XYZ file of C-alpha atoms in Angstrom:
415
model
C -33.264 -22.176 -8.362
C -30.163 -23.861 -7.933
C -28.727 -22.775 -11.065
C -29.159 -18.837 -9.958
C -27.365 -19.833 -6.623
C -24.439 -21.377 -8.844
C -24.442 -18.449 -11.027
C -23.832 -16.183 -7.889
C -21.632 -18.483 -6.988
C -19.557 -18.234 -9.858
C -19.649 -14.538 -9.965
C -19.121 -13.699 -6.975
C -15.761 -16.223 -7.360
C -14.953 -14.330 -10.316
C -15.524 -10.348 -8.541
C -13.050 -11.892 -5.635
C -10.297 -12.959 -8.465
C -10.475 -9.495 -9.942
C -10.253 -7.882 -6.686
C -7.503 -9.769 -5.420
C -5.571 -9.005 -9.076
C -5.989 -5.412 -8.429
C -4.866 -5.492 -5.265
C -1.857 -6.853 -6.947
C -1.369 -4.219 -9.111
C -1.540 -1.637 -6.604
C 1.387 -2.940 -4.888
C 2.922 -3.410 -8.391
C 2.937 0.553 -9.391
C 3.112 1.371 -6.164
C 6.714 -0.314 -5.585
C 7.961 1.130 -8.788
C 8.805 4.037 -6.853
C 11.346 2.792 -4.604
C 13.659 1.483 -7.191
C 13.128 4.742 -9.486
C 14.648 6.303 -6.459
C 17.485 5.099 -6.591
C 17.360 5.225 -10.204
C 16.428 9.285 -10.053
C 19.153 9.502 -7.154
C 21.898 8.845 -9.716
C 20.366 10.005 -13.031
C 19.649 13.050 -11.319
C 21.595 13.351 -8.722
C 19.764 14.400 -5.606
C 19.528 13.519 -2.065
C 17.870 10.807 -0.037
C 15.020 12.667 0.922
C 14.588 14.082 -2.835
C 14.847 10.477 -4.307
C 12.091 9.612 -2.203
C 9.785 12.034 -3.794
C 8.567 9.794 -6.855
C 7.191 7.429 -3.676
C 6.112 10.952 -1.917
C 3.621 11.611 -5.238
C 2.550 8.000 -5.490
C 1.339 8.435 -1.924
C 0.407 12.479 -1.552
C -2.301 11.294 -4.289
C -4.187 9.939 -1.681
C -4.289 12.758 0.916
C -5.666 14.710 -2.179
C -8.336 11.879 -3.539
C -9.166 9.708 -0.671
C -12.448 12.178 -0.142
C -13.209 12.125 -3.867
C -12.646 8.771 -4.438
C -15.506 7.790 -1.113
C -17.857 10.601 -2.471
C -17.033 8.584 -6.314
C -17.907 5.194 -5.004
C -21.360 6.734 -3.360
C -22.576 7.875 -6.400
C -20.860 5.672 -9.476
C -20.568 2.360 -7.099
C -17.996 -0.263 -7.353
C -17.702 -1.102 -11.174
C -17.538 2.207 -12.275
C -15.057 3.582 -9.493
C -12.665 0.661 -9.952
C -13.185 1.132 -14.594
C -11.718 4.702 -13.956
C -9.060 3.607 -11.226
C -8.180 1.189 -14.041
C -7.974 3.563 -16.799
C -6.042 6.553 -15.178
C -3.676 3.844 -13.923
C -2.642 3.222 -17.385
C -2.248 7.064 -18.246
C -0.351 7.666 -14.577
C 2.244 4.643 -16.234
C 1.942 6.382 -19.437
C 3.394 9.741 -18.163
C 6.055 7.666 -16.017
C 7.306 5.448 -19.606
C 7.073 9.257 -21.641
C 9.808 10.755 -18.361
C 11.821 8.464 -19.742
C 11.565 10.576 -23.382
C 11.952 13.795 -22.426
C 14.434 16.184 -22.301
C 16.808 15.746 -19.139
C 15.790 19.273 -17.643
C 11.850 18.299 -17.440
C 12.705 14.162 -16.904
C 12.393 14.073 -13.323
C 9.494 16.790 -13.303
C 7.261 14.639 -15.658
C 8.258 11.578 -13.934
C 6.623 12.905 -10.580
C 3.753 13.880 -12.374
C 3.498 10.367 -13.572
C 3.846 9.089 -9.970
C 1.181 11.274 -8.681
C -1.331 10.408 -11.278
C -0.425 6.355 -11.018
C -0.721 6.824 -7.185
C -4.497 8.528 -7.613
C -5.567 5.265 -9.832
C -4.000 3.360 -6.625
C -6.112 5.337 -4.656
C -9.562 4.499 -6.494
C -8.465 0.711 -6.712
C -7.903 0.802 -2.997
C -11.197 2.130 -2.164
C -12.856 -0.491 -4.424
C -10.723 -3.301 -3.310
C -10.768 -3.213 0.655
C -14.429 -2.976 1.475
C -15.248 -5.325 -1.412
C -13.271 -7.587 0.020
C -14.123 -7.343 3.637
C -17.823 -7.368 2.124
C -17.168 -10.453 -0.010
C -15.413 -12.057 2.688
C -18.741 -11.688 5.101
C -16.981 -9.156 7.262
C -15.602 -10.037 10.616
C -12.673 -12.285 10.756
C -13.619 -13.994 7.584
C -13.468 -10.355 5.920
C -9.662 -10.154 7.269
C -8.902 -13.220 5.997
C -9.642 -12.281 2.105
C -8.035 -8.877 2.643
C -4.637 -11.226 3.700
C -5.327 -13.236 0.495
C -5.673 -10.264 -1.504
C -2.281 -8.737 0.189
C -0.425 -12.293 -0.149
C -0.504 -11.450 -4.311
C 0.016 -7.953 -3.449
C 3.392 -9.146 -1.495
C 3.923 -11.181 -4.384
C 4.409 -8.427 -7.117
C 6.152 -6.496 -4.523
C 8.595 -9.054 -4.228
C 8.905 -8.813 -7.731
C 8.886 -5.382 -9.001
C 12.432 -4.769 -6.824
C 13.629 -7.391 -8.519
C 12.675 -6.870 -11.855
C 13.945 -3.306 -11.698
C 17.494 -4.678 -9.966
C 17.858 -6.961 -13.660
C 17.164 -4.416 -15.578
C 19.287 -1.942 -14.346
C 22.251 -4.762 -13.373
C 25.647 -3.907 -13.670
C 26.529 -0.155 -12.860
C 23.748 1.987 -10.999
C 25.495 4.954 -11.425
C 24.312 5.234 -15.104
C 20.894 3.756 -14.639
C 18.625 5.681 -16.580
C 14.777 5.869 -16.813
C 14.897 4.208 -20.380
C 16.226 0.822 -18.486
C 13.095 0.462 -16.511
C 10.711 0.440 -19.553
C 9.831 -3.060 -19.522
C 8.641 -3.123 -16.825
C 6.205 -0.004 -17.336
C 5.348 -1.959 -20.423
C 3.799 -5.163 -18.553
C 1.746 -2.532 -16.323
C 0.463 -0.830 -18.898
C -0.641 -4.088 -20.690
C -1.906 -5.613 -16.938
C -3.623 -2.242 -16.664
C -5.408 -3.113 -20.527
C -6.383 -6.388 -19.545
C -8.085 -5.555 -16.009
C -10.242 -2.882 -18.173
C -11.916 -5.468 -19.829
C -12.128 -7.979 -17.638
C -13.635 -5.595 -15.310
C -16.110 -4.515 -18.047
C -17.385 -7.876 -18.137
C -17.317 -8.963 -14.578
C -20.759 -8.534 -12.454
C -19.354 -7.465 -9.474
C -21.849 -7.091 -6.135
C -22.834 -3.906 -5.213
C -22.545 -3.353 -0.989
C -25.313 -1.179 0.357
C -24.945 0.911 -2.467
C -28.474 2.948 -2.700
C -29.055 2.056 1.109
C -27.993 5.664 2.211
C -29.563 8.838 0.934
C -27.057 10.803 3.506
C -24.953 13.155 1.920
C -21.366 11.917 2.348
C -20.328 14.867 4.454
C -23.049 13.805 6.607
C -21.906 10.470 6.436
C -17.870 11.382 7.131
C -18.542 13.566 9.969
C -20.361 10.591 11.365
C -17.370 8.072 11.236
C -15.093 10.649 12.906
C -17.529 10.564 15.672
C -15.732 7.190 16.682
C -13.045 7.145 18.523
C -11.447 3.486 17.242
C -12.008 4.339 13.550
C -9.870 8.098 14.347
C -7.230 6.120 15.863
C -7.155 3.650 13.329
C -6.509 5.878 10.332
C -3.843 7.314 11.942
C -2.546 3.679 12.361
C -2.745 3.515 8.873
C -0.904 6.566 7.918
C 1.950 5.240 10.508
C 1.939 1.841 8.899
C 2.027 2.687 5.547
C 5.194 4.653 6.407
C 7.040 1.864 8.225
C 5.865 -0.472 4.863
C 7.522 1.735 2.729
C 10.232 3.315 4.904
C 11.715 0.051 5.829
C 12.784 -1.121 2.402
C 12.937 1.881 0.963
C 15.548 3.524 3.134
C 17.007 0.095 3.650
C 17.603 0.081 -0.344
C 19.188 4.019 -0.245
C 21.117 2.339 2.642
C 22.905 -0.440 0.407
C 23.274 0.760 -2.786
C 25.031 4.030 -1.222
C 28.395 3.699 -1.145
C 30.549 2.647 1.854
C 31.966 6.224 2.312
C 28.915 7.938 2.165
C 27.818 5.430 5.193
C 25.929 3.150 3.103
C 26.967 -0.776 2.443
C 28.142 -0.407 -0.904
C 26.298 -3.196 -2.622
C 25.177 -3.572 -6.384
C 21.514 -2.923 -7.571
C 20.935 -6.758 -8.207
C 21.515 -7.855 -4.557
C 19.785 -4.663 -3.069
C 17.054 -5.276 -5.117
C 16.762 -8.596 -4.059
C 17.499 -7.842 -0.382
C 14.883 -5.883 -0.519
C 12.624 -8.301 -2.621
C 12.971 -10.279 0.516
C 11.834 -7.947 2.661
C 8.930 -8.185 0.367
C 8.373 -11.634 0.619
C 8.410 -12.059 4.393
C 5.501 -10.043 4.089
C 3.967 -12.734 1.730
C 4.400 -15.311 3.948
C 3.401 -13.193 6.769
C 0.268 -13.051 4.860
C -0.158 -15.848 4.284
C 0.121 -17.306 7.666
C -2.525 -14.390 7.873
C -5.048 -15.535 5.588
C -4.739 -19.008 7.467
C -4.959 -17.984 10.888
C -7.640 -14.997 10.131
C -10.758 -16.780 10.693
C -9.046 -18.372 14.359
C -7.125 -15.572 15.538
C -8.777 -11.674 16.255
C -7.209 -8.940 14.652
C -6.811 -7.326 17.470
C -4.314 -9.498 18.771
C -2.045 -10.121 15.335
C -1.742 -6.443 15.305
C -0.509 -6.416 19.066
C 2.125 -9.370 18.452
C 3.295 -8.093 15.217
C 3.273 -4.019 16.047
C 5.749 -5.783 19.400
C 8.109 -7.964 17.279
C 8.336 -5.689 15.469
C 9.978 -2.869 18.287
C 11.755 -5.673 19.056
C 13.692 -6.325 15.821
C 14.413 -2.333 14.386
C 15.926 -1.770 18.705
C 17.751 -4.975 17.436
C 19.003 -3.347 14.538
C 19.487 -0.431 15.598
C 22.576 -1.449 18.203
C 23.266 -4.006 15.994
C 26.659 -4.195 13.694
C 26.317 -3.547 9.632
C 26.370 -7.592 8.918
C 23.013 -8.300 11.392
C 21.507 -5.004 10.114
C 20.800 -6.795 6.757
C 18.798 -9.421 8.323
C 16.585 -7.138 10.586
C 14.749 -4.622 8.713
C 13.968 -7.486 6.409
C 12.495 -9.612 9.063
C 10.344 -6.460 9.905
C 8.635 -7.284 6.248
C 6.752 -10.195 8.452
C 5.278 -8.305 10.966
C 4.431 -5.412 8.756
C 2.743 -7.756 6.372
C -0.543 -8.541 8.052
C -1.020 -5.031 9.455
C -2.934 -3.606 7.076
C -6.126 -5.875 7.267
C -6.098 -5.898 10.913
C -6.272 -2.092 10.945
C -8.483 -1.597 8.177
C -11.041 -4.860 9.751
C -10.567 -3.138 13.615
C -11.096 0.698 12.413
C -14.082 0.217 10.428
C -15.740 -2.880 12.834
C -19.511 -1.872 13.548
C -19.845 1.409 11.138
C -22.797 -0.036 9.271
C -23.932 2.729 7.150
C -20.779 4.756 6.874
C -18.337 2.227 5.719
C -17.967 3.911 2.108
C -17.443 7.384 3.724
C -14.636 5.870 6.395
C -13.096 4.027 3.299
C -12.858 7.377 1.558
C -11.296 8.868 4.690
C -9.068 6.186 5.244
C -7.178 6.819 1.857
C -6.526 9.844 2.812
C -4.373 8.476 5.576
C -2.270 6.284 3.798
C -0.437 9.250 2.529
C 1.803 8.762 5.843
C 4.029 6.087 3.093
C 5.121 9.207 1.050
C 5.572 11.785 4.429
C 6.870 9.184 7.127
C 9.833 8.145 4.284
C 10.626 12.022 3.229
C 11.066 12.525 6.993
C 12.968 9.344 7.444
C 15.232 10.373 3.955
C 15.294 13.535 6.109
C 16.906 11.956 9.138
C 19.275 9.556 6.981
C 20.567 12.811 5.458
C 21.329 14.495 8.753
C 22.332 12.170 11.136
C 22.881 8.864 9.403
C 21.154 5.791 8.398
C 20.785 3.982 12.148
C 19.714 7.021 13.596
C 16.764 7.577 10.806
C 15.272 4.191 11.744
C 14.272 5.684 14.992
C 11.373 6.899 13.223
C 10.188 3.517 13.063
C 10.407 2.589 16.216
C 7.957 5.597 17.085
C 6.358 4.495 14.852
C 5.810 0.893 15.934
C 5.307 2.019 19.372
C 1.866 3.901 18.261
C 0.305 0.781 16.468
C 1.224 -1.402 19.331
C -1.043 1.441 21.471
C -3.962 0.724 19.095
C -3.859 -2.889 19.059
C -4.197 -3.098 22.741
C -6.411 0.015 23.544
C -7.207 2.433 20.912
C -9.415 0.026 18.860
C -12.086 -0.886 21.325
C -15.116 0.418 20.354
C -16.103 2.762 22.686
C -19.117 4.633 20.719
C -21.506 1.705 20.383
C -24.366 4.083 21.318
C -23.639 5.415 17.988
C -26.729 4.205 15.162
C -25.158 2.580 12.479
C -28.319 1.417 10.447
């Protein structure tokens, strides 16, 4: 018998390596967008808010497939879900690398196509990914602690995909064009490839897959009965938009140039600036995934959601030289946000974790609407002014970590 407990062993190793990879290509597409903006801001020439719209499909994808993706996973389960995530992943990068082929009037048209299919693969993946995790993990604070591990490698490819775009597209920004960033669409597509088969191969676990017979309407009408798991996906859609607002307004902010109000920096040091940004979040994670089994969720998101206040009032009064350092710093305490939310909003929803997943996607669209309106504010009243967003922002997630995710519907039956 000890052989089969080995074997599960083994595989169940194996289904948390995969799971942690994708979560690193998610971040990997995902972050593609920001430097494309700047990249479509000069090719094309549009506004702040407008060069924020390849990031605004990535992430609209998910207000329109969170629902189908839950409703996918409850009938398919996790293999399949995450096989097709995999596969219209590499089409959504597909239709991003052919943009960069077509004629300049349609360019920026089939690029946002690209973006919106690439974000509904990020969708699926994130469906698959978090629960599995959490599940893999044995729930609880042990559950956070793998969904910090699996952000730490999303951080890292995050940290690199600014970067990798900055090389590429060194020297003058004002003629970056799409055709400079194909590499890089290259090694997703191939990364994309290779998870397809390894997938293919890999047993994964199914969690309570034919436990409910529900229908999933059923079953999402029921997690909106509770109160924390409401609140909580709207911390999610506020999160994801200080996540990607931050750096992405913060790289608008330095490769514009000084008479425009920017900082006038080149697209190598931006993109590295902001690669920073990225990697604060790493080792936020990090100290994440070490603390998670000691430390409650509850109270990282309530130090970090604080600090955070603390640093973008900071930068806000602050002169152009600190205002570098700030916004990045923010990368720390945005970095372990998401697996407290995710662990506090869907603690004690037994049967309709799937269906809250599901629901919860939909909410992470606030990373393309938050940044638009951000964009928005840059546009109209300046760069310092649009980081007041944030800081509303900020403010809501610190109300959730210290009331709004008590469970307060445990008369609820969650078997």
């Amino acid at each position: 018998n000890r052989t089969m407990t080995q074997e599960k062993k083994n595989g169940k190793i194996i289904a948390i390596i995969t799971m942690i990879f994708l979560f690193g290509m998610i971040s990997f597409v995902t972050n593609l967008a920001a430097p494309m903006g700047i990249v479509l801001k000069n090719q094309f020439d549009v506004s702040n808010a407008l060069g924020m719209l390849g990031n605004f499909g990535n992430f609209i994808a998910y207000a329109v497939m969170g629902i189908p993706s839950g409703i996918l996973l409850q009938r398919v389960g996790y293999k399949k879900t995450a096989l097709i995530a995999v596969a219209i992943g590499f089409i959504g990068v597909g239709i991003q690398f052919l943009s960069g082929h077509s004629s300049p009037e349609m360019a920026f048209a089939v690029y946002l196509i690209g973006a919106f299919v690439a974000g509904f693969s990020m969708c699926l993946l994130n469906t698959v990914v978090n629960p599995m995790l959490n599940k893999l993990g044995g729930e609880g604070n042990k559950g956070n602690q793998l969904i910090q591990v699996g952000g730490s490698f999303n951080s890292v490819m995050a940290t690199i995909t600014p970067m990798f775009v900055g090389i590429l597209i060194a020297g003058s920004i004002e003629k970056a064009t799409i055709s400079q960033i194909f590499p890089v669409m290259y090694t997703a597509m191939a990364v994309f490839a290779f998870a397809f088969f390894v997938l293919l191969f890999v047993r994964i676990p199914e969690p309570n897959a034919a436990a409910t017979t529900e229908p999933i309407s059923t079953l999402m009408k029921g997690a909106l009965k509770f109160r924390h798991f409401v609140l909580g996906a709207i911390a999610i859609f506020v999160y994801v938009g200080i996540e990607v607002g931050v750096p992405g307004t913060l790289n608008l902010f330095l490769t514009d140039p000084v008479e425009k109000g920017g900082a006038g920096i080149a697209s190598t040091i931006s993109g590295f600036v902001v690669g920073t940004y990225w990697f604060l979040m790493l080792i936020g994670r990090l100290a994440g995934a070490s603390l998670g089994a000691k430390v409650s969720s509850k109270a990282m998101l309530t130090f970090t959601s604080a600090l955070g206040l603390i640093l973008v009032f900071l930068a806000i009064f602050s002169s152009t030289g600190t205002l570098l350092n700030l916004p990045v710093l923010v990368g720390f305490c945005t970095s372990i946000m998401w697996g407290g939310i995710f662990n506090l909003a869907v603690e004690g929803l037994g049967k309709y974790l799937a269906a809250a997943s599901g629901l919860f996607m939909v909410l992470v669209c606030g990373g393309g609407i938050l940044p638009v309106i951000q964009g928005w504010v840059a546009d109209v009243a300046g760069f310092m002014a649009s980081y007041w967003v944030i800081i509303a922002a900020l403010a809501y997630l610190l109300y959730y970590g210290l009331v709004g995710c008590k469970n307060v519907n445990k008369d609820i039956p969650v078997e």
